[in-house]
Protein backbone atom coordinates (compact mmCIF):
# COMPACT_ATOMS: atom_id res chain seq x y z
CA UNK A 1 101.33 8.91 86.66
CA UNK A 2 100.33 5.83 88.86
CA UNK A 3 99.70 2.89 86.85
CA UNK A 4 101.56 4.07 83.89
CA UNK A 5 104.74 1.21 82.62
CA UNK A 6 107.12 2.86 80.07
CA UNK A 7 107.34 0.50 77.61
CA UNK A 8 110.67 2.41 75.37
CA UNK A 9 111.74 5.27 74.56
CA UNK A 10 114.03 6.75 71.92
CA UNK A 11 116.57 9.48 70.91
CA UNK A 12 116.60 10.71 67.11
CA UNK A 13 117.95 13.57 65.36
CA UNK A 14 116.84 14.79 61.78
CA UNK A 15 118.40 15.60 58.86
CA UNK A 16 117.89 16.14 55.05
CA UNK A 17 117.97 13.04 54.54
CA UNK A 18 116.30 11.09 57.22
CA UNK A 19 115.19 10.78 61.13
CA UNK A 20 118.32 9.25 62.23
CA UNK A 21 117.93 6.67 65.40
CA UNK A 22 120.98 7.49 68.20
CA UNK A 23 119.40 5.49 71.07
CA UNK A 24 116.54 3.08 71.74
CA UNK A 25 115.90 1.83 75.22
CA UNK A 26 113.26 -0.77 75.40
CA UNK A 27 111.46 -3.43 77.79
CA UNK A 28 111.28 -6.77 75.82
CA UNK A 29 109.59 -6.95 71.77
CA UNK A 30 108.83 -3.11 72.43
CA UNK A 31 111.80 -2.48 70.81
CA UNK A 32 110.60 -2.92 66.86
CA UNK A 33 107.35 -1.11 68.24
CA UNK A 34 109.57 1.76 69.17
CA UNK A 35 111.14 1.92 65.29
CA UNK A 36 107.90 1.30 63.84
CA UNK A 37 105.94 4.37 65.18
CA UNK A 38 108.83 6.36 64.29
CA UNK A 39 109.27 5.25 61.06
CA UNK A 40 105.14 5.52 60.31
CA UNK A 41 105.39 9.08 61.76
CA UNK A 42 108.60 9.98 59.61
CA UNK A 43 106.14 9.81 56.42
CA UNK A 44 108.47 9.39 53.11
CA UNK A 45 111.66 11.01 55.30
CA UNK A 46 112.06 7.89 56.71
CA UNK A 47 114.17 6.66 59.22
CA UNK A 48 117.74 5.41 59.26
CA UNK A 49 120.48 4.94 61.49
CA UNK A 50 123.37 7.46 62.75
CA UNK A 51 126.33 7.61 60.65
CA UNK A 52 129.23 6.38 61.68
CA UNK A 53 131.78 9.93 63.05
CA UNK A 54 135.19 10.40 62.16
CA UNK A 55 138.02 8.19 61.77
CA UNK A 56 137.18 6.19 64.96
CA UNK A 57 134.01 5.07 63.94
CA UNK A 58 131.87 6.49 66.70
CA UNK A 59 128.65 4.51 66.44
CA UNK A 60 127.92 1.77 68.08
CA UNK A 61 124.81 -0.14 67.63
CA UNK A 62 124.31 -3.12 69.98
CA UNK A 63 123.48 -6.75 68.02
CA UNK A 64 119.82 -6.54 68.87
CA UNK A 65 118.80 -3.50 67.17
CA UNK A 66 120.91 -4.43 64.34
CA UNK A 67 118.39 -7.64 64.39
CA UNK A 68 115.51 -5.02 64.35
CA UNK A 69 116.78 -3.23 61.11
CA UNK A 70 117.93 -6.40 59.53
CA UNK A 71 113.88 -7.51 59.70
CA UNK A 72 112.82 -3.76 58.26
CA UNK A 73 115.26 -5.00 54.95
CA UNK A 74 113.58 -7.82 54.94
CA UNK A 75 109.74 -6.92 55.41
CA UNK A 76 107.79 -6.25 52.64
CA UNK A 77 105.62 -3.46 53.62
CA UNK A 78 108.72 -1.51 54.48
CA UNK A 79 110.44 0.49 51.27
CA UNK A 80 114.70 0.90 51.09
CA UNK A 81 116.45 3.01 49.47
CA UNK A 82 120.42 3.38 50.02
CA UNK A 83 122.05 5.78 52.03
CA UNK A 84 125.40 5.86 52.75
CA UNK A 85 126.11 6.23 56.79
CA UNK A 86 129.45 4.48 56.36
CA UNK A 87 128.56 1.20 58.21
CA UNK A 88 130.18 -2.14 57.27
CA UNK A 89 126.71 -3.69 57.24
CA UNK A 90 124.70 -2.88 54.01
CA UNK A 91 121.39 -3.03 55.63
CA UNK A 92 122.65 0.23 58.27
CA UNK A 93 123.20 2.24 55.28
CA UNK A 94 119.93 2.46 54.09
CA UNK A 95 116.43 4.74 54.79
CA UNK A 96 113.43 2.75 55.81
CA UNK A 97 109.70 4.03 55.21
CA UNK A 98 106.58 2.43 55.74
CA UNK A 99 104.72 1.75 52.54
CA UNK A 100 101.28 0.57 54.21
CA UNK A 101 99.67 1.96 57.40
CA UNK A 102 100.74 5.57 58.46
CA UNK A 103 100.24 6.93 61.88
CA UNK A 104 97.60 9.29 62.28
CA UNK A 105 99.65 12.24 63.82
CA UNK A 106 95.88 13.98 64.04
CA UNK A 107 93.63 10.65 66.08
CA UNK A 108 96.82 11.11 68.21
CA UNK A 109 96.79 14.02 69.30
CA UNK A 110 92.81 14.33 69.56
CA UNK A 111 93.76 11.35 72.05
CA UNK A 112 96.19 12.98 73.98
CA UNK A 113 94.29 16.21 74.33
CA UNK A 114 91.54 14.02 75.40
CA UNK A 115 93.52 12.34 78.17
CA UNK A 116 94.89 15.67 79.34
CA UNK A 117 91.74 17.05 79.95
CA UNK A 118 90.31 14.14 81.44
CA UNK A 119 93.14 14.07 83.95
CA UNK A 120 93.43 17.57 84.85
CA UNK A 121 89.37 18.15 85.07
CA UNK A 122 89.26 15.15 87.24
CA UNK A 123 91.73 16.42 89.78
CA UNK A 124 90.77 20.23 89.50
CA UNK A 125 87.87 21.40 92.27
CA UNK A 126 87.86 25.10 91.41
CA UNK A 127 85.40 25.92 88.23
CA UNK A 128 88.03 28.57 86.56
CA UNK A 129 91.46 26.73 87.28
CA UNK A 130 90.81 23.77 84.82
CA UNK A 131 90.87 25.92 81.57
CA UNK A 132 94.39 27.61 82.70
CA UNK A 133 95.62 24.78 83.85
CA UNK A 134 94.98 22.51 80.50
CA UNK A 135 96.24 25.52 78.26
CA UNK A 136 99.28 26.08 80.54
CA UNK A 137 100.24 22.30 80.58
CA UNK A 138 99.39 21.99 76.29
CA UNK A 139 101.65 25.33 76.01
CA UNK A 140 104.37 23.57 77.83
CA UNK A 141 103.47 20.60 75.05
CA UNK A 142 103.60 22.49 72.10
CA UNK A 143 100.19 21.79 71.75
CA UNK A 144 97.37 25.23 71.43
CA UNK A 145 93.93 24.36 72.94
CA UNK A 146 91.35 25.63 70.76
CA UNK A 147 88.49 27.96 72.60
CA UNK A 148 86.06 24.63 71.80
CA UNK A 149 88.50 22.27 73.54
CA UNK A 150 88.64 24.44 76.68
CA UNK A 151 84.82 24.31 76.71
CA UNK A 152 84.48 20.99 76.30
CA UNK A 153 86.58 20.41 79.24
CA UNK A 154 84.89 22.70 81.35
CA UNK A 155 81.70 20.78 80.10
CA UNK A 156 83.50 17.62 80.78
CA UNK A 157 84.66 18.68 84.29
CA UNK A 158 81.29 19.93 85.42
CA UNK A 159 79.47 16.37 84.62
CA UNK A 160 82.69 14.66 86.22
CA UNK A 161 82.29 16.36 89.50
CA UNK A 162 79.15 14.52 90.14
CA UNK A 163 80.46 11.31 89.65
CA UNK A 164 82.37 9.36 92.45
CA UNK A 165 85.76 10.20 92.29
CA UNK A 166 86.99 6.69 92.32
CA UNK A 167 84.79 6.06 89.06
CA UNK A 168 85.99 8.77 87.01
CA UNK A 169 89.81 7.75 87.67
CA UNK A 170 88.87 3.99 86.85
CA UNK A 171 87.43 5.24 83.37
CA UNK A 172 90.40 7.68 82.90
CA UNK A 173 92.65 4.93 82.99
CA UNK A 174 91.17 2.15 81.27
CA UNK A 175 90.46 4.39 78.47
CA UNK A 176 94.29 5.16 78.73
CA UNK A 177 95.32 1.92 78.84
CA UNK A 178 92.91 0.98 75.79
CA UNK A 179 94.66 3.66 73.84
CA UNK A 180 98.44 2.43 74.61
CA UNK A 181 97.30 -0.78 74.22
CA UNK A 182 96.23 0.00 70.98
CA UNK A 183 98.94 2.01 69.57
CA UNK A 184 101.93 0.38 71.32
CA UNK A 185 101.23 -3.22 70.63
CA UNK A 186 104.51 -4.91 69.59
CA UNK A 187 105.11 -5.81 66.24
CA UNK A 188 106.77 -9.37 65.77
């Protein structure tokens, strides 16, 4: 996807007792953004770090994340509760969940499916192909296009077929980049 910066990225397991962070990779003040979603998106399960394994203490977490949890202890709109992940540190051994604004797991996906179609119906020329295409590549997502989505597309594709091609991928992106712009502004 031309045009398109990844701004982090992070592996997390779950567990019973929370949605553990293993590894963050971020470009710079991304990197509380990064926590942030996942925490709003972990509802009351929260999210904590990984314990520390065995009798080597197998977890390493570099100074500036610990910098990033040491702020969630510290914020106010963020609720703690203890957890024990054997870390010398008392603010790694706790959960963290957001107390005031939750992400909207269903104005996300809306979004996504959205973009999706945009992008595919834009770059699709025969009339039947866009439907399979945008159910094969939500399948592949997890994600099951209703019979009113595909339509809509189709719909969608039609009307965009008339329109100069440059046009539609200048709307398609600025709409995109509205969207991450929104949701992925970093918090300070």
């Amino acid at each position: 996807m031309d045009g398109l910066e990844i701004l982090a990225a992070m592996k997390f397991s779950i567990d019973e007792h929370a949605w553990r962070v293993e590894n963050v990779v971020a470009t710079e003040k991304y990197g509380p953004t990064i926590y942030k979603i996942l925490m709003e998106i972990s509802d009351d399960t929260g999210i904590s770090t990984s314990p520390v394994k065995g009798a080597a203490n197998q977890c390493f977490i570099v100074p500036k994340c610990k910098e990033i949890w040491n702020k969630f202890d510290l914020d106010i709109d963020v609720r703690t509760s203890f957890l024990e992940n054997g870390h010398s540190e008392d603010y790694l051994n706790k959960k963290y969940v957001c107390d005031t604004f939750r992400w909207d797991s269903q104005v996300a996906i809306e979004n996504f499916d959205k973009y999706i179609e945009q992008l595919v119906t834009t770059k699709i020329s025969e009339k039947e192909e866009a439907p399979k295409l945008i159910d094969k590549l939500k399948s592949k997502l997890g994600i099951t296009p209703s019979t009113k989505q595909l339509k809509d597309a189709e719909e969608a594709r039609l009307e965009d077929m008339k329109k100069n091609t440059e046009e539609i991928e200048i709307a398609l992106w600025s709409k995109v980049n509205r969207f991450l712009g929104e949701s992925l502004k970093p918090h300070r």
